[in-house]
PDB file of C-alpha atoms in Angstrom:
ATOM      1  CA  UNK A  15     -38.642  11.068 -13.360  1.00 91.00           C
ATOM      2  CA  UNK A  16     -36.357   9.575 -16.069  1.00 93.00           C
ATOM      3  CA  UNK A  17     -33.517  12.530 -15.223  1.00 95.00           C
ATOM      4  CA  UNK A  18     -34.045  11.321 -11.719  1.00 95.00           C
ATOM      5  CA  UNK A  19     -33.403   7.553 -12.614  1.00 96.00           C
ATOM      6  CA  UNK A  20     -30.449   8.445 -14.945  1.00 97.00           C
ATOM      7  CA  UNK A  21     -28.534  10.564 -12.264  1.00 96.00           C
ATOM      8  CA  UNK A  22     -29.631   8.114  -9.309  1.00 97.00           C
ATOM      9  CA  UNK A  23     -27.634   5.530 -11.884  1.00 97.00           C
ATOM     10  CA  UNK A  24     -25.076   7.456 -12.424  1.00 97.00           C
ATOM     11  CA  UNK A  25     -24.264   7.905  -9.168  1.00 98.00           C
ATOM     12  CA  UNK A  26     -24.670   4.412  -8.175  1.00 98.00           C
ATOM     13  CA  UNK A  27     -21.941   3.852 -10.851  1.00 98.00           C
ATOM     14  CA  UNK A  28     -19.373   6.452  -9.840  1.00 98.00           C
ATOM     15  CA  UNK A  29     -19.680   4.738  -6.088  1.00 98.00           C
ATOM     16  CA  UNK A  30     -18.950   1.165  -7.712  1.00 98.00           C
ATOM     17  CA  UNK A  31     -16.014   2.226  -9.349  1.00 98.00           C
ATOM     18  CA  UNK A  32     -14.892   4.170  -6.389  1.00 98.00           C
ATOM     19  CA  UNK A  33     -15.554   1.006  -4.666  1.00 98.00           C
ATOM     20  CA  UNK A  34     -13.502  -1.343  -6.789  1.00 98.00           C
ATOM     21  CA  UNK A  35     -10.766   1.507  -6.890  1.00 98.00           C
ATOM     22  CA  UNK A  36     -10.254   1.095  -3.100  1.00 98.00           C
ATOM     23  CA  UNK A  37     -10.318  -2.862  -3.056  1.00 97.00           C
ATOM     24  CA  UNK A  38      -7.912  -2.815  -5.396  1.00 97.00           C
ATOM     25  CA  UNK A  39      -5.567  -0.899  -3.473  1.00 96.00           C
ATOM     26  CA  UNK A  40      -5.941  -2.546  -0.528  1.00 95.00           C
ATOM     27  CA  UNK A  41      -5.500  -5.677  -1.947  1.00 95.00           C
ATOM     28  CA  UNK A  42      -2.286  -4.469  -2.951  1.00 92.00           C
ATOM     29  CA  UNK A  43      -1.501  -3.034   0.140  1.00 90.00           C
ATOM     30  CA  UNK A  44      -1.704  -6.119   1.765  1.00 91.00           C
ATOM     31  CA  UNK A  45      -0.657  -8.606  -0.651  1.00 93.00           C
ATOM     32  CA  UNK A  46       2.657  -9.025   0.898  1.00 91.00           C
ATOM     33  CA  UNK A  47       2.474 -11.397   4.345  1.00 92.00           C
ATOM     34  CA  UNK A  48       3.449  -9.948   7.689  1.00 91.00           C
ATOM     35  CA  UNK A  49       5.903 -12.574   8.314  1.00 93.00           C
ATOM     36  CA  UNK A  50       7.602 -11.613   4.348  1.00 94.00           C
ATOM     37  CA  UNK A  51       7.757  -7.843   5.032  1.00 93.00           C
ATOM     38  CA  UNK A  52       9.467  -8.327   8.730  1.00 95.00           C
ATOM     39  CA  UNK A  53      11.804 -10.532   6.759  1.00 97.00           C
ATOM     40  CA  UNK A  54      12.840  -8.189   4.113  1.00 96.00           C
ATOM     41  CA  UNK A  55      12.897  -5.262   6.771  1.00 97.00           C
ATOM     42  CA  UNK A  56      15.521  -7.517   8.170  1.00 97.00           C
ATOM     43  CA  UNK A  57      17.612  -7.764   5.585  1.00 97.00           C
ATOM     44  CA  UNK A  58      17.741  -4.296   4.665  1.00 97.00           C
ATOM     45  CA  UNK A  59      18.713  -3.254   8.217  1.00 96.00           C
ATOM     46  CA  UNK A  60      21.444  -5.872   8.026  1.00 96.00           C
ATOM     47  CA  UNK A  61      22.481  -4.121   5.182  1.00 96.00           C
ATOM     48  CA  UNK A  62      22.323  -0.580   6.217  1.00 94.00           C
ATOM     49  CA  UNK A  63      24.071  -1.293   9.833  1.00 93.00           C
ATOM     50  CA  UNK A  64      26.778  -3.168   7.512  1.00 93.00           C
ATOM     51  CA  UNK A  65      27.541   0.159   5.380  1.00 93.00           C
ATOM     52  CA  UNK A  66      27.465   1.951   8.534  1.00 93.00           C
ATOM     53  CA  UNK A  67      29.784  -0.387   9.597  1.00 91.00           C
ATOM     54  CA  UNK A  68      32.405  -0.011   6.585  1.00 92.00           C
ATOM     55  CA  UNK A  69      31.788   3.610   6.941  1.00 91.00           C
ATOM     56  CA  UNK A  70      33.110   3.828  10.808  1.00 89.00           C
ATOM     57  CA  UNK A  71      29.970   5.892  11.558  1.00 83.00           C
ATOM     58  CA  UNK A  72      26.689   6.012  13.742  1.00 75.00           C
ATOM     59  CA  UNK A  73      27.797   4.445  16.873  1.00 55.00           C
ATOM     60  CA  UNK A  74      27.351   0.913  17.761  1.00 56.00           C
ATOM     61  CA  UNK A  75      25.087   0.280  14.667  1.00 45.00           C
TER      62      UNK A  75
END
């Protein structure tokens, strides 16, 4: 019964930190606001089309 306990533990303890694994990822994941990430999407397309731009390439980009 004691082997039983000790593995049923176990267990239970390889879930948590599964568990607290995941959170932590997703609360990185979405750490950054909606609004901030469209933002910064923004800017980086501004700066892409403007290299296309220099470099005469891609169409009307």
């Amino acid at each position: 019964m004691a082997m039983l306990r000790q593995a049923i533990a176990s267990e239970m303890d390889r879930i948590s930190q599964r568990l607290t694994l995941r959170i932590q990822e997703l609360a990185e994941r979405y750490d950054i606001p909606l609004p901030q990430l469209t933002s910064k999407v923004e800017e980086l397309t501004a700066k892409v089309e403007g290299i296309y731009r220099e470099w005469g390439c891609c169409g009307n980009r």
